JSON list of C-alpha atoms in Angstrom, two decimals:
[
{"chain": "A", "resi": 1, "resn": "UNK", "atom": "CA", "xyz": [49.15, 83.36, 74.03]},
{"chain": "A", "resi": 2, "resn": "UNK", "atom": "CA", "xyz": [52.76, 82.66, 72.69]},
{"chain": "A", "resi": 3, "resn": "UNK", "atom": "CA", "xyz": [54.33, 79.80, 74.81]},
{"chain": "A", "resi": 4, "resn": "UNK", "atom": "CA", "xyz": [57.99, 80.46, 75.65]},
{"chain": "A", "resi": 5, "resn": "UNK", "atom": "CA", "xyz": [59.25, 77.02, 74.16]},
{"chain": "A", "resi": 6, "resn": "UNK", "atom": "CA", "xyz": [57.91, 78.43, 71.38]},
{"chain": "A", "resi": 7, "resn": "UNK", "atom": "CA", "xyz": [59.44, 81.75, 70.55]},
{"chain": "A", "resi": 8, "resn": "UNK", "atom": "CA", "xyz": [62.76, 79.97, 71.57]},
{"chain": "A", "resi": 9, "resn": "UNK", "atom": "CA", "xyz": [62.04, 76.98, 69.29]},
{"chain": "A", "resi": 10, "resn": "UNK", "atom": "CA", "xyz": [61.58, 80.29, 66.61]},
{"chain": "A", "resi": 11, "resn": "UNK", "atom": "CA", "xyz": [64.33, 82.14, 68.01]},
{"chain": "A", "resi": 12, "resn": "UNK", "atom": "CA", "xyz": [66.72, 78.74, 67.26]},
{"chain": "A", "resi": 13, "resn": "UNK", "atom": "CA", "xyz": [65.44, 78.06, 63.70]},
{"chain": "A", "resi": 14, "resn": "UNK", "atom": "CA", "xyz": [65.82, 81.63, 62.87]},
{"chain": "A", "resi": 15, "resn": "UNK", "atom": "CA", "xyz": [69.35, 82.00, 64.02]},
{"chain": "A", "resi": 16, "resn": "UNK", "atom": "CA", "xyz": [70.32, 78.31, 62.46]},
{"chain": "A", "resi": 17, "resn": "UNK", "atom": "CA", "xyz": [68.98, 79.48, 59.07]},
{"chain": "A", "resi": 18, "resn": "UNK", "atom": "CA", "xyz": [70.90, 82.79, 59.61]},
{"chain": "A", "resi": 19, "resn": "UNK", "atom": "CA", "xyz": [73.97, 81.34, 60.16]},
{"chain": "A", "resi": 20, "resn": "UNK", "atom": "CA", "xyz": [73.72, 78.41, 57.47]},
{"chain": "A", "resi": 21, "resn": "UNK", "atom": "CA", "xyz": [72.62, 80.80, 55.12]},
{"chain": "A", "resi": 22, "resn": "UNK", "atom": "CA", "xyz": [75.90, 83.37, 55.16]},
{"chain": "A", "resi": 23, "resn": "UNK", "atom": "CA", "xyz": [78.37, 83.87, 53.44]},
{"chain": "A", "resi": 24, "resn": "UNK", "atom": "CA", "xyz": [81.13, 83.84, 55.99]},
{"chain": "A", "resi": 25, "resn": "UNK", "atom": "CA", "xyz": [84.29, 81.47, 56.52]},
{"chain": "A", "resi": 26, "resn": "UNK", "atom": "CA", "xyz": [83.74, 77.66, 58.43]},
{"chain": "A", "resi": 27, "resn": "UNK", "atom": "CA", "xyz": [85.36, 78.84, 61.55]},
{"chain": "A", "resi": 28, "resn": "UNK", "atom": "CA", "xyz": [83.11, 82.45, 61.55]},
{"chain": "A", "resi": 29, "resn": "UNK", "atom": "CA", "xyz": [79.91, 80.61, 61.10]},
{"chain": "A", "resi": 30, "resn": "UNK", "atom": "CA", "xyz": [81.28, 77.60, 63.74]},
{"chain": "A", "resi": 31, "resn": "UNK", "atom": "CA", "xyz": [81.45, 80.78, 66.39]},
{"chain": "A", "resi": 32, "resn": "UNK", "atom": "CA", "xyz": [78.44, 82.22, 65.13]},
{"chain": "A", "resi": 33, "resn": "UNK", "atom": "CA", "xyz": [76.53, 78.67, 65.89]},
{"chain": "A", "resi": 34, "resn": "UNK", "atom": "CA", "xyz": [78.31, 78.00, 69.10]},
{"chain": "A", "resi": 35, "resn": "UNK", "atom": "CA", "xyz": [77.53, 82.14, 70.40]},
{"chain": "A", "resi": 36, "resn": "UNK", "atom": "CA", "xyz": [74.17, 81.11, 68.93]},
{"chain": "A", "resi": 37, "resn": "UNK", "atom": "CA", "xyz": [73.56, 77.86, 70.70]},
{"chain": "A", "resi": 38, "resn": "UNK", "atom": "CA", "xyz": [74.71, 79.43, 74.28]},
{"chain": "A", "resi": 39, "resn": "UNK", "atom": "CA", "xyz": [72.76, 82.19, 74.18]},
{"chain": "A", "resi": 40, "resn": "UNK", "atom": "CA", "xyz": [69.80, 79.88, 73.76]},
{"chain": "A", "resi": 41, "resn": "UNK", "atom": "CA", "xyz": [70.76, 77.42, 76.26]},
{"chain": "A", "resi": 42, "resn": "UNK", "atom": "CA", "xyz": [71.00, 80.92, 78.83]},
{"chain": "A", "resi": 43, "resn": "UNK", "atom": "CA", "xyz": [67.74, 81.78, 77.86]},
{"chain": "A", "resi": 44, "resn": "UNK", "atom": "CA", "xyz": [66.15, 77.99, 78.39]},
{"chain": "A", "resi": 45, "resn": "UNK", "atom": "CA", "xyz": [68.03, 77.93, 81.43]},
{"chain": "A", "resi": 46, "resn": "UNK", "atom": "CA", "xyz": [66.46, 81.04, 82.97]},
{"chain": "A", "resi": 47, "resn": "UNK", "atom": "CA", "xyz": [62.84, 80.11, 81.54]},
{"chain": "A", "resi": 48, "resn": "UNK", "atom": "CA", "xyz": [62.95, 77.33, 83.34]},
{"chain": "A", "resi": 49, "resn": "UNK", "atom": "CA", "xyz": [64.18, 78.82, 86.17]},
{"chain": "A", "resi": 50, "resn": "UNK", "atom": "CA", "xyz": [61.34, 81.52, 86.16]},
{"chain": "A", "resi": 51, "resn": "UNK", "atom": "CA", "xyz": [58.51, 78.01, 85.15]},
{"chain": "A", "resi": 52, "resn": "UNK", "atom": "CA", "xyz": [60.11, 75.88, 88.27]},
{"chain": "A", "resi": 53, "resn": "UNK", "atom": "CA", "xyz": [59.56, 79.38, 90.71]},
{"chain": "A", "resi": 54, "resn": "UNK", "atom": "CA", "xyz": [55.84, 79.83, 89.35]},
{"chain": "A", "resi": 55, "resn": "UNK", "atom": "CA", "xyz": [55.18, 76.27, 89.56]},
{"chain": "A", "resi": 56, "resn": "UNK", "atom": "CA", "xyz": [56.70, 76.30, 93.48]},
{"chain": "A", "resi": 57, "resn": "UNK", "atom": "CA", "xyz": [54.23, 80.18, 93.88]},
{"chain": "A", "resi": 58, "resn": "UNK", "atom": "CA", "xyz": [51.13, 78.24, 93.06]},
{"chain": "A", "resi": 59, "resn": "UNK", "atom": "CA", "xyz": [51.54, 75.24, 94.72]},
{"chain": "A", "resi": 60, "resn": "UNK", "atom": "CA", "xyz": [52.52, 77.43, 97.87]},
{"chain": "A", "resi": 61, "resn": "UNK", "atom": "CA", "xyz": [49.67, 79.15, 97.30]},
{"chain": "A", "resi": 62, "resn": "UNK", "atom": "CA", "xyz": [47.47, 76.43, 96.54]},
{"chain": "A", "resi": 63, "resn": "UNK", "atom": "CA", "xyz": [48.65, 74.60, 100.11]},
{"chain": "A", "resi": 64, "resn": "UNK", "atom": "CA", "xyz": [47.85, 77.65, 101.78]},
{"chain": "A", "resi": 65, "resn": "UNK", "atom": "CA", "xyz": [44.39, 77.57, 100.23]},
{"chain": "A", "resi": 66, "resn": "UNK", "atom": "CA", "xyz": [43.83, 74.27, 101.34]},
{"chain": "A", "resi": 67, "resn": "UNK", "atom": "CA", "xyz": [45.28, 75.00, 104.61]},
{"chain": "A", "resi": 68, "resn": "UNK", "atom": "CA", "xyz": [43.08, 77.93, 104.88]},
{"chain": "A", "resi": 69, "resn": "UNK", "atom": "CA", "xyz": [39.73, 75.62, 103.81]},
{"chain": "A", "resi": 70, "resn": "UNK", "atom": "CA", "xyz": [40.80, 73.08, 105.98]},
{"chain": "A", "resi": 71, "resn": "UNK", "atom": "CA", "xyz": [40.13, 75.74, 108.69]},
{"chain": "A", "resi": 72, "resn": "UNK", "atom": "CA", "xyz": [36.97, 77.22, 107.57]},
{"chain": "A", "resi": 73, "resn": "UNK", "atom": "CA", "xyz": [35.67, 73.75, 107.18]},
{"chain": "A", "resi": 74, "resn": "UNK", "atom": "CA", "xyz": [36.81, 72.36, 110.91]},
{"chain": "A", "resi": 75, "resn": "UNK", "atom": "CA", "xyz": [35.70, 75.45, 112.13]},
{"chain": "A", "resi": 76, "resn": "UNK", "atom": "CA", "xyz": [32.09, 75.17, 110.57]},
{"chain": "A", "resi": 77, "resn": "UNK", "atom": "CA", "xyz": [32.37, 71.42, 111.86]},
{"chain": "A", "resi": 78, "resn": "UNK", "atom": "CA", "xyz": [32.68, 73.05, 115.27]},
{"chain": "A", "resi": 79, "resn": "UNK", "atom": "CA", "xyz": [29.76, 75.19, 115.47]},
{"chain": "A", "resi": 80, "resn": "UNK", "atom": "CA", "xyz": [27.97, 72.57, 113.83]},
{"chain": "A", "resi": 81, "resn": "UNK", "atom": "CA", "xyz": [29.04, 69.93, 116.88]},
{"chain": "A", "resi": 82, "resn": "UNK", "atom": "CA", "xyz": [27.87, 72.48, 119.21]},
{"chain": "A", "resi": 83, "resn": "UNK", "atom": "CA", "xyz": [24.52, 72.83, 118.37]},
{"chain": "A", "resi": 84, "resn": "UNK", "atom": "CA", "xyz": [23.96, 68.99, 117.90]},
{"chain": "A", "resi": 85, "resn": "UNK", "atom": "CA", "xyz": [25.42, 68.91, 121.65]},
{"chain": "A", "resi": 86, "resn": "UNK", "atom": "CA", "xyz": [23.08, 71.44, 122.70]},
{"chain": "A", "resi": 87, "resn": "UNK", "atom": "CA", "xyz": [19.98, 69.92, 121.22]},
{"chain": "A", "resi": 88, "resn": "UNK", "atom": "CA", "xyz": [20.96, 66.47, 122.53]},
{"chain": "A", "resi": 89, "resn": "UNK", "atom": "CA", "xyz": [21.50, 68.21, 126.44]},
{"chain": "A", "resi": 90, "resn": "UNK", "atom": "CA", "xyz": [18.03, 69.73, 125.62]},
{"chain": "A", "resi": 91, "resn": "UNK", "atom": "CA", "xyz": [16.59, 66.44, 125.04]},
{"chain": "A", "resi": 92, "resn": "UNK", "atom": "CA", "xyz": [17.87, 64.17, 127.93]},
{"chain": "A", "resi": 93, "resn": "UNK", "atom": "CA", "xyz": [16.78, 67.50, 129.80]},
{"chain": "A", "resi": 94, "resn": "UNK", "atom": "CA", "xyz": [12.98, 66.38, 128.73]},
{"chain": "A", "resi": 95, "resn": "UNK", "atom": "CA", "xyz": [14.04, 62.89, 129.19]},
{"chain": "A", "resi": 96, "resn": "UNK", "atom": "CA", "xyz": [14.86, 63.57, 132.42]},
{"chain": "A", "resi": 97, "resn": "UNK", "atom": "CA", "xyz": [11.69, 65.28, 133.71]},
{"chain": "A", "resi": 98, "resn": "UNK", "atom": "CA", "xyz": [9.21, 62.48, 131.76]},
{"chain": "A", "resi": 99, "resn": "UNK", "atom": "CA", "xyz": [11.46, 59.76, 133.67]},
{"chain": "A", "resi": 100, "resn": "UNK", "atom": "CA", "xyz": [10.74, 61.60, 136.81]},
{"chain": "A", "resi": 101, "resn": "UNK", "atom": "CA", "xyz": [6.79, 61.36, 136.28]},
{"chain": "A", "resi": 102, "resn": "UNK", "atom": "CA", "xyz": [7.07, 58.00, 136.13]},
{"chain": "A", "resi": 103, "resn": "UNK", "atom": "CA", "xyz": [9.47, 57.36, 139.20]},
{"chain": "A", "resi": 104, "resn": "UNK", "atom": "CA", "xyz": [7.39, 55.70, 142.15]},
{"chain": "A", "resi": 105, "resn": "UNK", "atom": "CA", "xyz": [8.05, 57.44, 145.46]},
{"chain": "A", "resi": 106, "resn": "UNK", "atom": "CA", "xyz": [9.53, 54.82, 147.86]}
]
């Protein structure tokens, strides 16, 4: 996969040798550079642009995740407290009744 630094990095050198490399007047190849050098800082500006909104998509994305695993996991957690509380009211229950037996009857 091409990285956009890259082909603009490419793009630059390419348009630099260009330029340098004509046979036009100082002041032509001055406007050529300068049209040359905006139209790469537009394009850097609007990759980065479109890098700092993916960047912001995937860590939205990746707090939602988490938020949603967060849930899953209490939620598991809950069940799991439930049944613990229902096996330790099942065992006073027998507790209770053995205690009972050995109760003396005033």
């Amino acid at each position: 996969m091409i990285h956009k630094g890259t082909l603009v990095l490419g793009t630059l050198l390419g348009a630099a040798a260009g330029v340098l490399l004509a046979p036009d007047k100082g002041s032509v190849t001055r406007a050529k550079l300068k049209k040359e050098g905006k139209d790469i800082k537009d394009q850097l500006t609007s990759d980065f642009a479109e890098v700092k909104e993916d960047l912001t998509k995937a860590a939205s994305s990746g707090k939602e995740k988490f938020k949603q695993d967060l849930e899953d996991f209490t939620s598991k957690s809950s069940h799991k407290t439930e049944q613990a509380i229902t096996f330790i009211e099942k065992q006073l229950a027998i507790l209770k009744e053995k205690n009972k037996t050995l109760q003396k009857t005033s």
